[in-house]
CSV table of C-alpha atoms in Angstrom, one decimal:
chain,number,residue,atom,x,y,z
G,20,MET,CA,-17.1,13.6,-9.9
G,21,ASN,CA,-19.1,16.8,-11.0
G,22,ASP,CA,-18.1,19.2,-13.5
G,23,PHE,CA,-15.4,17.0,-14.8
G,24,THR,CA,-14.0,17.9,-18.6
G,25,LEU,CA,-11.3,16.0,-20.4
G,26,ASP,CA,-8.4,18.2,-21.0
G,27,LYS,CA,-8.5,19.0,-24.3
G,28,ARG,CA,-4.7,18.0,-25.3
G,29,LEU,CA,-5.7,14.9,-23.9
G,30,ALA,CA,-8.5,14.4,-25.8
G,31,ALA,CA,-6.6,15.5,-28.7
G,32,ASP,CA,-3.7,13.0,-28.3
G,33,THR,CA,-5.7,9.8,-27.1
G,34,PHE,CA,-8.8,7.6,-27.8
G,35,PRO,CA,-11.4,7.2,-25.0
G,36,LEU,CA,-11.4,3.5,-23.3
G,37,ALA,CA,-13.8,3.0,-20.4
G,38,ASP,CA,-14.1,4.1,-17.2
G,39,LEU,CA,-12.6,2.9,-13.7
G,40,PRO,CA,-14.3,3.6,-10.4
G,41,LEU,CA,-12.0,6.7,-9.9
G,42,SER,CA,-10.7,7.8,-13.1
G,43,GLN,CA,-11.2,7.8,-17.1
G,44,VAL,CA,-9.1,5.3,-18.8
G,45,LEU,CA,-7.6,6.3,-22.1
G,46,LEU,CA,-5.8,4.9,-25.0
G,47,MET,CA,-2.5,6.8,-26.4
G,48,ASN,CA,-2.6,7.5,-30.2
G,49,ASP,CA,1.4,6.2,-30.3
G,50,ALA,CA,1.9,2.3,-31.5
G,51,ARG,CA,5.6,2.6,-30.5
G,52,TYR,CA,3.8,1.1,-27.0
G,53,PRO,CA,0.9,0.0,-25.5
G,54,TRP,CA,0.4,3.3,-22.8
G,55,VAL,CA,-2.9,4.2,-21.1
G,56,ILE,CA,-3.5,7.3,-19.5
G,57,LEU,CA,-5.6,7.4,-16.5
G,58,VAL,CA,-7.7,10.7,-15.7
G,59,PRO,CA,-9.4,11.1,-12.2
G,60,ARG,CA,-13.1,12.6,-13.1
G,61,HIS,CA,-12.3,15.6,-11.0
G,62,ALA,CA,-12.6,19.2,-12.2
G,63,SER,CA,-9.4,20.8,-11.4
G,64,ILE,CA,-6.9,18.6,-9.5
G,65,SER,CA,-2.9,18.6,-10.5
G,66,GLU,CA,-1.3,16.5,-7.8
G,67,VAL,CA,-2.2,13.3,-6.4
G,68,PHE,CA,-2.2,14.7,-2.9
G,69,GLU,CA,-5.0,17.2,-3.7
G,70,LEU,CA,-7.5,14.0,-4.0
G,71,SER,CA,-8.7,12.6,-1.0
G,72,ILE,CA,-6.7,9.5,0.9
G,73,THR,CA,-9.3,6.9,-0.4
G,74,ASP,CA,-9.4,8.6,-3.7
G,75,GLN,CA,-5.6,8.6,-3.6
G,76,GLN,CA,-5.3,4.9,-2.9
G,77,GLN,CA,-7.7,4.3,-5.3
G,78,LEU,CA,-6.1,5.9,-8.4
G,79,TRP,CA,-2.6,4.0,-7.5
G,80,ARG,CA,-4.9,0.9,-7.5
G,81,GLU,CA,-6.1,1.4,-10.6
G,82,ALA,CA,-2.9,2.5,-12.0
G,83,THR,CA,-0.9,-0.5,-10.7
G,84,GLN,CA,-3.4,-3.2,-11.5
G,85,LEU,CA,-4.1,-2.2,-14.9
G,86,GLY,CA,-0.1,-2.4,-15.3
G,87,GLU,CA,0.0,-5.6,-13.9
G,88,ALA,CA,-2.7,-7.3,-16.1
G,89,MET,CA,-1.0,-5.3,-19.3
G,90,LYS,CA,1.8,-6.9,-18.8
G,91,THR,CA,1.0,-10.0,-18.2
G,92,ALA,CA,-1.6,-10.1,-21.0
G,93,LEU,CA,0.1,-8.3,-23.7
G,94,GLY,CA,3.8,-9.4,-22.8
G,95,GLY,CA,6.4,-6.9,-22.1
G,96,ASP,CA,9.4,-6.4,-19.8
G,97,LYS,CA,8.4,-3.3,-17.7
G,98,ILE,CA,6.2,-1.4,-16.8
G,99,ASN,CA,6.5,2.5,-16.2
G,100,ILE,CA,4.2,4.5,-14.2
G,101,ALA,CA,4.3,8.0,-13.7
G,102,THR,CA,2.4,11.2,-12.9
G,103,LEU,CA,4.1,14.0,-14.2
G,104,GLY,CA,1.8,16.9,-15.3
G,105,ASN,CA,4.4,19.5,-16.4
G,106,VAL,CA,2.8,20.3,-19.5
G,107,VAL,CA,-1.1,19.0,-19.2
G,108,SER,CA,-1.9,20.3,-15.8
G,109,GLN,CA,-4.8,18.1,-14.8
G,110,LEU,CA,-3.9,15.4,-13.1
G,111,HIS,CA,-3.5,12.3,-15.1
G,112,VAL,CA,-1.1,9.3,-14.5
G,113,HIS,CA,1.1,6.7,-17.4
G,114,VAL,CA,0.7,3.3,-17.5
G,115,VAL,CA,3.1,2.4,-20.4
G,116,LEU,CA,4.6,-1.2,-21.2
G,117,ARG,CA,7.9,-1.1,-22.3
G,118,ARG,CA,9.5,-3.7,-24.4
G,119,HIS,CA,13.2,-4.2,-24.6
G,120,THR,CA,12.6,-4.0,-28.4
G,121,ASP,CA,10.8,-0.7,-28.3
G,122,THR,CA,11.9,2.4,-30.0
G,123,ALA,CA,13.2,4.1,-26.7
G,124,TRP,CA,14.0,2.0,-24.8
G,125,PRO,CA,15.4,2.0,-22.4
G,126,ALA,CA,14.8,6.1,-22.1
G,127,PRO,CA,11.7,7.5,-21.0
G,128,VAL,CA,8.9,7.9,-23.5
G,129,TRP,CA,8.0,11.1,-23.0
G,130,GLY,CA,9.5,13.6,-25.4
G,131,ASN,CA,11.1,10.8,-27.4
G,132,GLY,CA,10.2,11.2,-30.8
G,133,LYS,CA,7.2,11.4,-32.5
G,134,ALA,CA,4.0,9.6,-31.6
G,135,GLU,CA,3.0,6.7,-34.4
G,136,PRO,CA,-0.6,7.0,-34.7
G,137,TYR,CA,-2.6,3.7,-34.7
G,138,ASP,CA,-4.2,2.7,-38.0
G,139,LEU,CA,-7.6,1.4,-37.9
G,140,ASN,CA,-6.7,-2.3,-37.5
G,141,GLY,CA,-4.3,-1.7,-34.8
G,142,GLN,CA,-6.2,0.4,-32.8
G,143,ALA,CA,-9.6,-1.8,-32.9
G,144,GLN,CA,-7.5,-4.7,-31.8
G,145,LEU,CA,-5.5,-3.2,-29.1
G,146,ARG,CA,-8.9,-1.5,-28.0
G,147,ASP,CA,-10.3,-4.9,-27.7
G,148,GLN,CA,-7.8,-6.3,-26.1
G,149,LEU,CA,-7.4,-3.5,-23.4
G,150,LEU,CA,-11.3,-3.6,-22.7
G,151,ALA,CA,-11.1,-7.2,-21.8
G,152,LEU,CA,-8.5,-6.8,-18.9
G,153,ILE,CA,-10.3,-3.6,-17.9
G,154,ASP,CA,-13.6,-5.7,-17.4
G,155,GLY,CA,-11.7,-8.0,-15.5
G,156,LEU,CA,-10.1,-5.6,-12.8
G,157,ASP,CA,-11.0,-6.2,-9.4
G,158,ILE,CA,-11.1,-2.9,-8.3
R,9,MET,CA,12.7,-6.7,4.6
R,10,ASN,CA,15.3,-9.7,4.6
R,11,ASP,CA,18.4,-9.3,2.5
R,12,PHE,CA,18.1,-6.2,1.0
R,13,THR,CA,21.4,-4.5,-0.6
R,14,LEU,CA,20.8,-1.5,-2.2
R,15,ASP,CA,21.2,-1.6,-6.1
R,16,LYS,CA,25.2,-0.2,-6.4
R,17,ARG,CA,24.2,2.4,-9.4
R,18,LEU,CA,21.5,3.7,-7.0
R,19,ALA,CA,24.1,3.8,-4.3
R,20,ALA,CA,26.6,5.7,-6.5
R,21,ASP,CA,23.8,8.0,-7.4
R,22,THR,CA,22.6,9.0,-4.0
R,23,PHE,CA,22.9,9.8,-0.6
R,24,PRO,CA,21.0,7.8,2.1
R,25,LEU,CA,18.7,10.1,4.0
R,26,ALA,CA,16.5,7.9,6.1
R,27,ASP,CA,14.1,4.9,6.5
R,28,LEU,CA,10.3,5.2,6.2
R,29,PRO,CA,8.2,2.0,7.5
R,30,LEU,CA,8.7,0.3,3.7
R,31,SER,CA,11.1,2.3,1.8
R,32,GLN,CA,14.8,3.7,2.1
R,33,VAL,CA,14.8,7.6,1.2
R,34,LEU,CA,17.6,8.7,-1.2
R,35,LEU,CA,18.6,12.0,-2.2
R,36,MET,CA,19.8,12.2,-5.7
R,37,ASN,CA,23.3,13.9,-6.1
R,38,ASP,CA,22.0,16.4,-8.4
R,39,ALA,CA,21.4,19.7,-7.3
R,40,ARG,CA,19.5,20.9,-10.7
R,41,TYR,CA,16.3,19.3,-8.6
R,42,PRO,CA,15.0,18.4,-5.2
R,43,TRP,CA,14.8,14.6,-6.4
R,44,VAL,CA,14.8,11.7,-3.6
R,45,ILE,CA,14.2,8.1,-4.5
R,46,LEU,CA,12.3,5.6,-2.4
R,47,VAL,CA,13.5,1.9,-2.4
R,48,PRO,CA,11.4,-0.8,-0.8
R,49,ARG,CA,13.3,-2.9,1.2
R,50,HIS,CA,12.8,-6.0,-0.3
R,51,ALA,CA,15.2,-8.2,-1.9
R,52,SER,CA,14.2,-8.6,-5.3
R,53,ILE,CA,11.2,-6.5,-6.9
R,54,SER,CA,11.1,-4.9,-10.0
R,55,GLU,CA,7.3,-3.8,-10.5
R,56,VAL,CA,5.2,-2.6,-7.5
R,57,PHE,CA,2.3,-5.1,-8.2
R,58,GLU,CA,5.0,-7.7,-7.0
R,59,LEU,CA,4.6,-5.9,-3.9
R,60,SER,CA,1.5,-7.1,-1.3
R,61,ILE,CA,-1.4,-5.0,-1.6
R,62,THR,CA,-0.8,-3.7,2.0
R,63,ASP,CA,2.9,-2.7,0.8
R,64,GLN,CA,1.9,-1.3,-2.5
R,65,GLN,CA,-0.7,1.0,-0.8
R,66,GLN,CA,2.4,1.8,1.9
R,67,LEU,CA,4.6,2.6,-1.2
R,68,TRP,CA,2.3,5.2,-3.0
R,69,ARG,CA,1.7,6.9,0.3
R,70,GLU,CA,5.3,7.2,1.1
R,71,ALA,CA,5.6,8.6,-2.2
R,72,THR,CA,2.6,11.0,-2.2
R,73,GLN,CA,2.9,12.1,1.4
R,74,LEU,CA,6.4,13.1,0.5
R,75,GLY,CA,5.9,14.8,-2.4
R,76,GLU,CA,3.6,16.7,-0.6
R,77,ALA,CA,5.9,17.8,2.0
R,78,MET,CA,8.4,18.8,-0.2
R,79,LYS,CA,6.7,20.9,-2.1
R,80,THR,CA,4.9,22.7,0.7
R,81,ALA,CA,8.7,22.6,2.5
R,82,LEU,CA,10.6,24.0,-0.4
R,83,GLY,CA,8.3,25.5,-2.7
R,84,GLY,CA,8.0,24.7,-6.2
R,85,ASP,CA,5.8,23.9,-9.5
R,86,LYS,CA,4.8,20.3,-9.6
R,87,ILE,CA,5.7,17.2,-8.4
R,88,ASN,CA,6.8,14.1,-10.6
R,89,ILE,CA,6.1,10.8,-9.4
R,90,ALA,CA,7.4,7.9,-11.2
R,91,THR,CA,8.6,4.3,-11.2
R,92,LEU,CA,10.1,3.5,-14.3
R,93,GLY,CA,13.1,1.1,-13.3
R,94,ASN,CA,14.3,0.5,-17.1
R,95,VAL,CA,18.3,0.7,-16.5
R,96,VAL,CA,18.2,-0.5,-12.6
R,97,SER,CA,15.7,-2.9,-11.9
R,98,GLN,CA,15.4,-2.9,-8.3
R,99,LEU,CA,12.1,-1.4,-7.7
R,100,HIS,CA,12.0,1.9,-7.0
R,101,VAL,CA,10.2,5.4,-7.0
R,102,HIS,CA,11.3,8.3,-7.9
R,103,VAL,CA,9.8,11.8,-6.0
R,104,VAL,CA,10.6,14.8,-8.0
R,105,LEU,CA,10.2,18.7,-7.1
R,106,ARG,CA,10.1,20.6,-10.3
R,107,ARG,CA,10.3,24.4,-10.9
R,108,HIS,CA,9.2,26.2,-14.1
R,109,THR,CA,12.8,27.6,-13.8
R,110,ASP,CA,14.6,24.4,-13.7
R,111,THR,CA,16.9,23.3,-16.3
R,112,ALA,CA,15.0,20.7,-17.8
R,113,TRP,CA,11.3,21.9,-17.6
R,114,PRO,CA,8.2,20.9,-18.8
R,115,ALA,CA,10.5,18.0,-19.9
R,116,PRO,CA,11.2,15.1,-17.6
R,117,VAL,CA,14.6,15.1,-15.8
R,118,TRP,CA,15.6,11.7,-17.0
R,119,GLY,CA,18.5,11.5,-19.4
R,120,ASN,CA,18.4,15.2,-19.6
R,121,GLY,CA,21.7,16.9,-19.5
R,122,LYS,CA,24.4,16.0,-16.8
R,123,ALA,CA,23.9,15.8,-12.9
R,124,GLU,CA,24.9,18.3,-11.3
R,125,PRO,CA,26.5,17.1,-7.8
R,126,TYR,CA,26.0,19.2,-4.6
R,127,ASP,CA,28.6,20.9,-2.8
R,128,LEU,CA,28.8,20.0,0.8
R,129,ASN,CA,27.2,23.0,1.8
R,130,GLY,CA,24.2,22.6,0.1
R,131,GLN,CA,24.0,18.9,0.3
R,132,ALA,CA,23.9,19.5,4.0
R,133,GLN,CA,21.4,22.1,4.1
R,134,LEU,CA,18.6,20.2,1.6
R,135,ARG,CA,19.6,16.9,3.9
R,136,ASP,CA,18.7,18.7,7.0
R,137,GLN,CA,15.6,20.2,4.9
R,138,LEU,CA,14.4,16.9,4.1
R,139,LEU,CA,15.2,14.8,7.2
R,140,ALA,CA,12.6,17.4,9.2
R,141,LEU,CA,10.1,16.8,6.6
R,142,ILE,CA,10.6,13.3,6.8
R,143,ASP,CA,10.6,13.3,10.7
R,144,GLY,CA,6.8,14.9,10.3
R,145,LEU,CA,5.4,12.8,7.7
R,146,ASP,CA,2.7,10.9,9.4
R,147,ILE,CA,2.8,7.1,7.8
């Protein structure tokens, strides 16, 4: 957990939310979807399998449980979980709450139109909701 | 593991490869990328978190280790792992070996152009490689 520095592009596109045992949780600055990103606090990892087996399990547990909590608390139709990393090489996992009514449905969110930044109220409201459900996770 | 029937669209787009402890492994019929799909042999599950905690860990372990084996054995630049399910609701996990030279790089593979079906030789060759590495997994 030493020497961790968040990738500059991830930092520019997101707001920091909280730390889980393994990962920093970021809120993507795109009001079209409730979209969080988990970044394991390791220095230079690109693939999940570069983590220890224990940390691999922890990362997937954090992504799965946060996705479940988001779907339950915020309401939606499908959780998309993905680790791509073709552009930003620092290992990160997307957790996106999708709705049949969202602008990209049923296509994936990546590369689909332009991000719509949150206004202050919208960001604060979702942030409070996400912090509450992150606080309630048992991981 | 009862009452499992593979979704018709998944069946039409893939070739069956092998069974892992939890999942059926399918080869996507798209020669542009080495692309496999894991389908847990459960009847009616759409989200990873609907599996038991044990099966969640097993599913992610199967996806992560198969991805590692594919990258090591076949050579490539990045493993993409994703569970989307916006079109096919039956729970499935994509494991895609990406290369800087592939047609979609660095974009995600979904919805990107048209699949290029394998010819018989290409399919047989990759199938043999994948079966050998699946056989070597310790999961």
